Amino acid sequence: MGLDVVVGVFGEFDEDECAEFAEDFAVVRRELSAAGLPSWQEPRLDEDDVVLQDMLGYSGLHHLRRVAAHLAASGTVPAPVEENPADDPVLKAAYAGGPAHAWTVKGEFVDRRGAAAAEPTFDHLIQHSDCEGYYVPVDFAPVLISDDVLGGYVGSSQRLLEECLRVAEALDLPIDLDPDSDEIRDLLDGRVEPTVEWQRHGIASLTCLQLIEAAWHSIDTGAAIAFC
């Protein structure tokens, strides 16, 4: 199955679909308010201002999250994997453990970081639905969890950007590289022999670049990142 990441849904979808997004965003605003966070309103971007990323399915996201999970667990980039990245035990443990820092709208505050509270996490990248839900351009550290929001989680575009930039640094990934460039496509199509870390993790690198672009555009425009 495919996975699209869209910034500016009101400029991309038809009237009926936009009405559904508007209902979702009303719930997100309510949950942000319940968490004591700043208000946010989805803007209506022009069609030309929409960013739409055609991801490499759910697997592409799991490749990136696998790298992040290993960085969180050991501080090291794992060896590339050819099989399903979602089967990686370190990533599975990260999913099972839940976010280290979260706030549930029902009032429970979760902070499992303990003595490692100063250590950065990858909660916003990893602890989010991989097929639906939103990141909003509001800067908050704990992931918001609510059964009422689509996908169960609300992430911060600012925190997603910061976490993806840290993955890019660990991979020595040039963040100015266009995810639609021939350099990326030739790599993924096997026409280029991987010689550096980011090339050896080509799928994770492409996904990282796509999310970085989406997060930057979300912050610049005030529009949410939508997984759909």
PDB file of C-alpha atoms in Angstrom:
ATOM      1  CA  MET A   1       0.000   0.000   0.000  1.00  0.00           C
ATOM      2  CA  GLY A   2       1.085   3.564  -0.692  1.00  0.00           C
ATOM      3  CA  LEU A   3       1.708   6.356   1.772  1.00  0.00           C
ATOM      4  CA  ASP A   4       1.464  10.045   0.951  1.00  0.00           C
ATOM      5  CA  VAL A   5       2.655  12.870   3.138  1.00  0.00           C
ATOM      6  CA  VAL A   6       0.843  16.126   2.410  1.00  0.00           C
ATOM      7  CA  VAL A   7       1.389  19.652   3.708  1.00  0.00           C
ATOM      8  CA  GLY A   8      -1.566  21.861   2.823  1.00  0.00           C
ATOM      9  CA  VAL A   9      -4.468  19.437   2.551  1.00  0.00           C
ATOM     10  CA  PHE A  10      -7.037  22.194   1.887  1.00  0.00           C
ATOM     11  CA  GLY A  11      -5.221  22.998  -1.353  1.00  0.00           C
ATOM     12  CA  GLU A  12      -4.976  19.357  -2.456  1.00  0.00           C
ATOM     13  CA  PHE A  13      -8.291  17.599  -1.828  1.00  0.00           C
ATOM     14  CA  ASP A  14     -11.904  18.098  -2.893  1.00  0.00           C
ATOM     15  CA  GLU A  15     -14.583  19.815  -0.832  1.00  0.00           C
ATOM     16  CA  ASP A  16     -15.930  16.682   0.863  1.00  0.00           C
ATOM     17  CA  GLU A  17     -12.458  15.460   1.841  1.00  0.00           C
ATOM     18  CA  CYS A  18     -11.532  18.913   3.111  1.00  0.00           C
ATOM     19  CA  ALA A  19     -14.632  18.883   5.308  1.00  0.00           C
ATOM     20  CA  GLU A  20     -13.380  15.640   6.887  1.00  0.00           C
ATOM     21  CA  PHE A  21      -9.941  17.168   7.464  1.00  0.00           C
ATOM     22  CA  ALA A  22     -11.582  20.220   9.043  1.00  0.00           C
ATOM     23  CA  GLU A  23     -13.371  17.959  11.525  1.00  0.00           C
ATOM     24  CA  ASP A  24     -10.091  16.219  12.350  1.00  0.00           C
ATOM     25  CA  PHE A  25      -8.331  19.545  12.857  1.00  0.00           C
ATOM     26  CA  ALA A  26     -11.057  20.737  15.211  1.00  0.00           C
ATOM     27  CA  VAL A  27     -10.343  17.710  17.405  1.00  0.00           C
ATOM     28  CA  VAL A  28      -6.601  18.375  17.242  1.00  0.00           C
ATOM     29  CA  ARG A  29      -7.155  22.003  18.320  1.00  0.00           C
ATOM     30  CA  ARG A  30      -9.274  20.813  21.228  1.00  0.00           C
ATOM     31  CA  GLU A  31      -6.541  18.425  22.362  1.00  0.00           C
ATOM     32  CA  LEU A  32      -3.855  21.091  22.027  1.00  0.00           C
ATOM     33  CA  SER A  33      -5.964  23.358  24.205  1.00  0.00           C
ATOM     34  CA  ALA A  34      -6.498  20.595  26.753  1.00  0.00           C
ATOM     35  CA  ALA A  35      -2.727  20.175  26.939  1.00  0.00           C
ATOM     36  CA  GLY A  36      -2.277  23.908  27.546  1.00  0.00           C
ATOM     37  CA  LEU A  37      -0.532  24.410  24.193  1.00  0.00           C
ATOM     38  CA  PRO A  38      -0.859  27.370  21.820  1.00  0.00           C
ATOM     39  CA  SER A  39      -3.787  27.504  19.461  1.00  0.00           C
ATOM     40  CA  TRP A  40      -3.317  26.523  15.815  1.00  0.00           C
ATOM     41  CA  GLN A  41      -5.473  26.935  12.716  1.00  0.00           C
ATOM     42  CA  GLU A  42      -4.936  25.125   9.420  1.00  0.00           C
ATOM     43  CA  PRO A  43      -4.429  27.678   6.622  1.00  0.00           C
ATOM     44  CA  ARG A  44      -5.880  27.348   3.145  1.00  0.00           C
ATOM     45  CA  LEU A  45      -2.823  27.102   0.926  1.00  0.00           C
ATOM     46  CA  ASP A  46      -2.991  27.607  -2.809  1.00  0.00           C
ATOM     47  CA  GLU A  47      -2.566  24.461  -4.866  1.00  0.00           C
ATOM     48  CA  ASP A  48       0.906  25.623  -5.948  1.00  0.00           C
ATOM     49  CA  ASP A  49       1.983  25.874  -2.285  1.00  0.00           C
ATOM     50  CA  VAL A  50       1.052  22.286  -1.418  1.00  0.00           C
ATOM     51  CA  VAL A  51       3.868  19.813  -0.759  1.00  0.00           C
ATOM     52  CA  LEU A  52       2.947  16.230  -1.616  1.00  0.00           C
ATOM     53  CA  GLN A  53       5.470  13.447  -1.039  1.00  0.00           C
ATOM     54  CA  ASP A  54       4.888   9.993  -2.489  1.00  0.00           C
ATOM     55  CA  MET A  55       6.647   7.850   0.111  1.00  0.00           C
ATOM     56  CA  LEU A  56       8.040   4.369  -0.487  1.00  0.00           C
ATOM     57  CA  GLY A  57       5.061   2.838   1.277  1.00  0.00           C
ATOM     58  CA  TYR A  58       5.038   2.103   4.984  1.00  0.00           C
ATOM     59  CA  SER A  59       8.339   0.268   4.604  1.00  0.00           C
ATOM     60  CA  GLY A  60      10.164   3.491   3.785  1.00  0.00           C
ATOM     61  CA  LEU A  61       9.015   5.038   7.048  1.00  0.00           C
ATOM     62  CA  HIS A  62      10.017   1.911   8.974  1.00  0.00           C
ATOM     63  CA  HIS A  63      13.520   2.012   7.457  1.00  0.00           C
ATOM     64  CA  LEU A  64      13.963   5.527   8.814  1.00  0.00           C
ATOM     65  CA  ARG A  65      12.443   4.693  12.185  1.00  0.00           C
ATOM     66  CA  ARG A  66      14.709   1.646  12.463  1.00  0.00           C
ATOM     67  CA  VAL A  67      17.777   3.867  12.148  1.00  0.00           C
ATOM     68  CA  ALA A  68      16.337   6.284  14.715  1.00  0.00           C
ATOM     69  CA  ALA A  69      15.510   3.458  17.145  1.00  0.00           C
ATOM     70  CA  HIS A  70      19.087   2.176  17.012  1.00  0.00           C
ATOM     71  CA  LEU A  71      20.462   5.677  17.502  1.00  0.00           C
ATOM     72  CA  ALA A  72      18.240   6.060  20.563  1.00  0.00           C
ATOM     73  CA  ALA A  73      19.213   2.649  21.967  1.00  0.00           C
ATOM     74  CA  SER A  74      22.939   2.598  21.292  1.00  0.00           C
ATOM     75  CA  GLY A  75      23.967   5.835  19.611  1.00  0.00           C
ATOM     76  CA  THR A  76      25.066   3.921  16.518  1.00  0.00           C
ATOM     77  CA  VAL A  77      23.720   3.522  12.998  1.00  0.00           C
ATOM     78  CA  PRO A  78      22.715  -0.110  12.362  1.00  0.00           C
ATOM     79  CA  ALA A  79      23.862  -2.135   9.399  1.00  0.00           C
ATOM     80  CA  PRO A  80      21.529  -1.879   6.383  1.00  0.00           C
ATOM     81  CA  VAL A  81      18.776  -4.461   6.253  1.00  0.00           C
ATOM     82  CA  GLU A  82      17.117  -6.028   3.225  1.00  0.00           C
ATOM     83  CA  GLU A  83      14.246  -7.759   4.986  1.00  0.00           C
ATOM     84  CA  ASN A  84      11.229  -6.008   6.492  1.00  0.00           C
ATOM     85  CA  PRO A  85      12.622  -3.236   8.748  1.00  0.00           C
ATOM     86  CA  ALA A  86       9.507  -3.426  10.938  1.00  0.00           C
ATOM     87  CA  ASP A  87      10.733  -6.838  12.116  1.00  0.00           C
ATOM     88  CA  ASP A  88      13.869  -5.316  13.641  1.00  0.00           C
ATOM     89  CA  PRO A  89      13.839  -6.168  17.379  1.00  0.00           C
ATOM     90  CA  VAL A  90      15.152  -2.748  18.408  1.00  0.00           C
ATOM     91  CA  LEU A  91      12.395  -0.990  16.485  1.00  0.00           C
ATOM     92  CA  LYS A  92       9.823  -3.437  17.851  1.00  0.00           C
ATOM     93  CA  ALA A  93      11.016  -2.670  21.375  1.00  0.00           C
ATOM     94  CA  ALA A  94      10.695   1.059  20.704  1.00  0.00           C
ATOM     95  CA  TYR A  95       7.125   0.633  19.497  1.00  0.00           C
ATOM     96  CA  ALA A  96       6.238  -1.629  22.433  1.00  0.00           C
ATOM     97  CA  GLY A  97       7.802   0.697  24.984  1.00  0.00           C
ATOM     98  CA  GLY A  98       5.839   3.702  23.790  1.00  0.00           C
ATOM     99  CA  PRO A  99       7.053   7.281  23.974  1.00  0.00           C
ATOM    100  CA  ALA A 100       9.549   8.226  26.625  1.00  0.00           C
ATOM    101  CA  HIS A 101       7.862  11.606  26.955  1.00  0.00           C
ATOM    102  CA  ALA A 102       4.132  11.976  26.352  1.00  0.00           C
ATOM    103  CA  TRP A 103       0.966  13.617  27.553  1.00  0.00           C
ATOM    104  CA  THR A 104      -2.425  11.961  27.324  1.00  0.00           C
ATOM    105  CA  VAL A 105      -5.406  14.202  26.994  1.00  0.00           C
ATOM    106  CA  LYS A 106      -7.081  12.246  29.773  1.00  0.00           C
ATOM    107  CA  GLY A 107      -4.528  13.793  32.101  1.00  0.00           C
ATOM    108  CA  GLU A 108      -1.697  11.297  32.431  1.00  0.00           C
ATOM    109  CA  PHE A 109       1.775  12.730  31.997  1.00  0.00           C
ATOM    110  CA  VAL A 110       4.370  10.163  30.920  1.00  0.00           C
ATOM    111  CA  ASP A 111       8.071  10.755  31.434  1.00  0.00           C
ATOM    112  CA  ARG A 112      10.118   7.560  31.326  1.00  0.00           C
ATOM    113  CA  ARG A 113      13.420   9.258  30.604  1.00  0.00           C
ATOM    114  CA  GLY A 114      14.591   9.276  34.222  1.00  0.00           C
ATOM    115  CA  ALA A 115      18.294  10.085  34.499  1.00  0.00           C
ATOM    116  CA  ALA A 116      18.427  10.389  30.702  1.00  0.00           C
ATOM    117  CA  ALA A 117      15.960  13.299  30.667  1.00  0.00           C
ATOM    118  CA  ALA A 118      18.536  15.533  28.990  1.00  0.00           C
ATOM    119  CA  GLU A 119      19.115  13.001  26.221  1.00  0.00           C
ATOM    120  CA  PRO A 120      17.176  13.678  23.022  1.00  0.00           C
ATOM    121  CA  THR A 121      14.617  11.115  21.932  1.00  0.00           C
ATOM    122  CA  PHE A 122      13.008  10.258  18.610  1.00  0.00           C
ATOM    123  CA  ASP A 123       9.481  10.090  20.023  1.00  0.00           C
ATOM    124  CA  HIS A 124       7.865  12.304  17.407  1.00  0.00           C
ATOM    125  CA  LEU A 125       9.368  10.328  14.536  1.00  0.00           C
ATOM    126  CA  ILE A 126       8.761   6.844  15.945  1.00  0.00           C
ATOM    127  CA  GLN A 127       5.667   7.205  18.125  1.00  0.00           C
ATOM    128  CA  HIS A 128       3.113   8.114  15.485  1.00  0.00           C
ATOM    129  CA  SER A 129       0.772   6.193  13.233  1.00  0.00           C
ATOM    130  CA  ASP A 130       2.472   5.069  10.047  1.00  0.00           C
ATOM    131  CA  CYS A 131      -0.643   5.439   7.879  1.00  0.00           C
ATOM    132  CA  GLU A 132      -2.713   8.375   9.197  1.00  0.00           C
ATOM    133  CA  GLY A 133      -2.674  11.309  11.568  1.00  0.00           C
ATOM    134  CA  TYR A 134      -0.989  14.688  11.812  1.00  0.00           C
ATOM    135  CA  TYR A 135       2.005  16.741  12.827  1.00  0.00           C
ATOM    136  CA  VAL A 136       1.163  20.379  13.569  1.00  0.00           C
ATOM    137  CA  PRO A 137       3.516  23.393  13.537  1.00  0.00           C
ATOM    138  CA  VAL A 138       3.395  23.895  17.290  1.00  0.00           C
ATOM    139  CA  ASP A 139       6.580  23.288  19.268  1.00  0.00           C
ATOM    140  CA  PHE A 140       5.938  20.824  22.102  1.00  0.00           C
ATOM    141  CA  ALA A 141       8.199  18.170  23.584  1.00  0.00           C
ATOM    142  CA  PRO A 142       5.851  15.409  24.824  1.00  0.00           C
ATOM    143  CA  VAL A 143       3.938  13.510  22.154  1.00  0.00           C
ATOM    144  CA  LEU A 144       0.181  14.062  22.531  1.00  0.00           C
ATOM    145  CA  ILE A 145      -1.838  10.864  22.819  1.00  0.00           C
ATOM    146  CA  SER A 146      -5.609  10.765  22.429  1.00  0.00           C
ATOM    147  CA  ASP A 147      -8.085   8.143  21.329  1.00  0.00           C
ATOM    148  CA  ASP A 148     -10.131  10.954  19.790  1.00  0.00           C
ATOM    149  CA  VAL A 149      -7.560  12.085  17.203  1.00  0.00           C
ATOM    150  CA  LEU A 150      -6.983  10.300  13.917  1.00  0.00           C
ATOM    151  CA  GLY A 151      -4.114   7.855  14.363  1.00  0.00           C
ATOM    152  CA  GLY A 152      -4.065   8.266  18.143  1.00  0.00           C
ATOM    153  CA  TYR A 153      -1.055  10.629  18.219  1.00  0.00           C
ATOM    154  CA  VAL A 154      -0.360  14.285  17.479  1.00  0.00           C
ATOM    155  CA  GLY A 155       3.238  15.189  16.730  1.00  0.00           C
ATOM    156  CA  SER A 156       5.058  18.503  16.485  1.00  0.00           C
ATOM    157  CA  SER A 157       6.453  19.535  13.099  1.00  0.00           C
ATOM    158  CA  GLN A 158       9.300  21.344  14.871  1.00  0.00           C
ATOM    159  CA  ARG A 159      10.261  18.241  16.857  1.00  0.00           C
ATOM    160  CA  LEU A 160       9.935  15.984  13.809  1.00  0.00           C
ATOM    161  CA  LEU A 161      12.297  18.287  11.919  1.00  0.00           C
ATOM    162  CA  GLU A 162      14.826  18.290  14.751  1.00  0.00           C
ATOM    163  CA  GLU A 163      14.741  14.506  15.052  1.00  0.00           C
ATOM    164  CA  CYS A 164      15.085  13.947  11.298  1.00  0.00           C
ATOM    165  CA  LEU A 165      18.007  16.386  11.173  1.00  0.00           C
ATOM    166  CA  ARG A 166      19.750  14.326  13.857  1.00  0.00           C
ATOM    167  CA  VAL A 167      19.222  11.148  11.842  1.00  0.00           C
ATOM    168  CA  ALA A 168      20.566  12.939   8.756  1.00  0.00           C
ATOM    169  CA  GLU A 169      23.656  13.998  10.695  1.00  0.00           C
ATOM    170  CA  ALA A 170      24.273  10.424  11.861  1.00  0.00           C
ATOM    171  CA  LEU A 171      23.985   9.204   8.260  1.00  0.00           C
ATOM    172  CA  ASP A 172      26.143  12.064   6.878  1.00  0.00           C
ATOM    173  CA  LEU A 173      23.155  12.806   4.657  1.00  0.00           C
ATOM    174  CA  PRO A 174      23.323  16.115   2.735  1.00  0.00           C
ATOM    175  CA  ILE A 175      20.052  17.778   3.734  1.00  0.00           C
ATOM    176  CA  ASP A 176      20.082  20.041   0.656  1.00  0.00           C
ATOM    177  CA  LEU A 177      19.790  16.981  -1.580  1.00  0.00           C
ATOM    178  CA  ASP A 178      16.520  16.983  -3.537  1.00  0.00           C
ATOM    179  CA  PRO A 179      14.550  13.820  -2.682  1.00  0.00           C
ATOM    180  CA  ASP A 180      13.345  13.759  -6.313  1.00  0.00           C
ATOM    181  CA  SER A 181      16.850  14.077  -7.743  1.00  0.00           C
ATOM    182  CA  ASP A 182      18.414  11.650 -10.199  1.00  0.00           C
ATOM    183  CA  GLU A 183      21.095  10.986  -7.576  1.00  0.00           C
ATOM    184  CA  ILE A 184      18.499   9.477  -5.246  1.00  0.00           C
ATOM    185  CA  ARG A 185      16.596   7.630  -7.957  1.00  0.00           C
ATOM    186  CA  ASP A 186      19.751   6.149  -9.491  1.00  0.00           C
ATOM    187  CA  LEU A 187      20.806   4.958  -6.043  1.00  0.00           C
ATOM    188  CA  LEU A 188      17.486   3.280  -5.269  1.00  0.00           C
ATOM    189  CA  ASP A 189      17.292   1.746  -8.748  1.00  0.00           C
ATOM    190  CA  GLY A 190      20.704   0.135  -8.281  1.00  0.00           C
ATOM    191  CA  ARG A 191      22.537   2.212 -10.875  1.00  0.00           C
ATOM    192  CA  VAL A 192      24.906   3.643  -8.248  1.00  0.00           C
ATOM    193  CA  GLU A 193      27.144   1.610  -5.950  1.00  0.00           C
ATOM    194  CA  PRO A 194      26.720   2.781  -2.336  1.00  0.00           C
ATOM    195  CA  THR A 195      30.006   4.078  -0.948  1.00  0.00           C
ATOM    196  CA  VAL A 196      28.982   6.252   2.033  1.00  0.00           C
ATOM    197  CA  GLU A 197      26.640   5.738   4.969  1.00  0.00           C
ATOM    198  CA  TRP A 198      23.607   7.598   3.656  1.00  0.00           C
ATOM    199  CA  GLN A 199      23.817   5.708   0.369  1.00  0.00           C
ATOM    200  CA  ARG A 200      23.947   2.383   2.183  1.00  0.00           C
ATOM    201  CA  HIS A 201      20.697   3.424   3.883  1.00  0.00           C
ATOM    202  CA  GLY A 202      19.146   4.763   0.696  1.00  0.00           C
ATOM    203  CA  ILE A 203      15.494   4.172   1.590  1.00  0.00           C
ATOM    204  CA  ALA A 204      15.877   5.671   5.063  1.00  0.00           C
ATOM    205  CA  SER A 205      17.762   8.624   3.550  1.00  0.00           C
ATOM    206  CA  LEU A 206      15.053   9.327   0.979  1.00  0.00           C
ATOM    207  CA  THR A 207      12.340   9.151   3.644  1.00  0.00           C
ATOM    208  CA  CYS A 208      14.371  11.413   5.917  1.00  0.00           C
ATOM    209  CA  LEU A 209      14.743  14.024   3.160  1.00  0.00           C
ATOM    210  CA  GLN A 210      11.022  13.868   2.410  1.00  0.00           C
ATOM    211  CA  LEU A 211      10.052  14.399   6.050  1.00  0.00           C
ATOM    212  CA  ILE A 212      12.589  17.207   6.457  1.00  0.00           C
ATOM    213  CA  GLU A 213      11.083  18.995   3.453  1.00  0.00           C
ATOM    214  CA  ALA A 214       7.563  18.433   4.777  1.00  0.00           C
ATOM    215  CA  ALA A 215       8.463  19.668   8.263  1.00  0.00           C
ATOM    216  CA  TRP A 216      10.183  22.798   6.998  1.00  0.00           C
ATOM    217  CA  HIS A 217       7.186  23.619   4.790  1.00  0.00           C
ATOM    218  CA  SER A 218       4.791  22.972   7.671  1.00  0.00           C
ATOM    219  CA  ILE A 219       6.680  25.377   9.916  1.00  0.00           C
ATOM    220  CA  ASP A 220       7.004  28.006   7.172  1.00  0.00           C
ATOM    221  CA  THR A 221       3.323  27.930   6.169  1.00  0.00           C
ATOM    222  CA  GLY A 222       1.571  26.926   9.390  1.00  0.00           C
ATOM    223  CA  ALA A 223      -0.030  23.929   7.671  1.00  0.00           C
ATOM    224  CA  ALA A 224      -0.152  20.457   9.213  1.00  0.00           C
ATOM    225  CA  ILE A 225       1.715  17.430   7.905  1.00  0.00           C
ATOM    226  CA  ALA A 226      -0.850  14.761   7.073  1.00  0.00           C
ATOM    227  CA  PHE A 227      -0.175  11.044   6.593  1.00  0.00           C
ATOM    228  CA  CYS A 228      -2.735   9.628   4.202  1.00  0.00           C
TER     229      CYS A 228
END
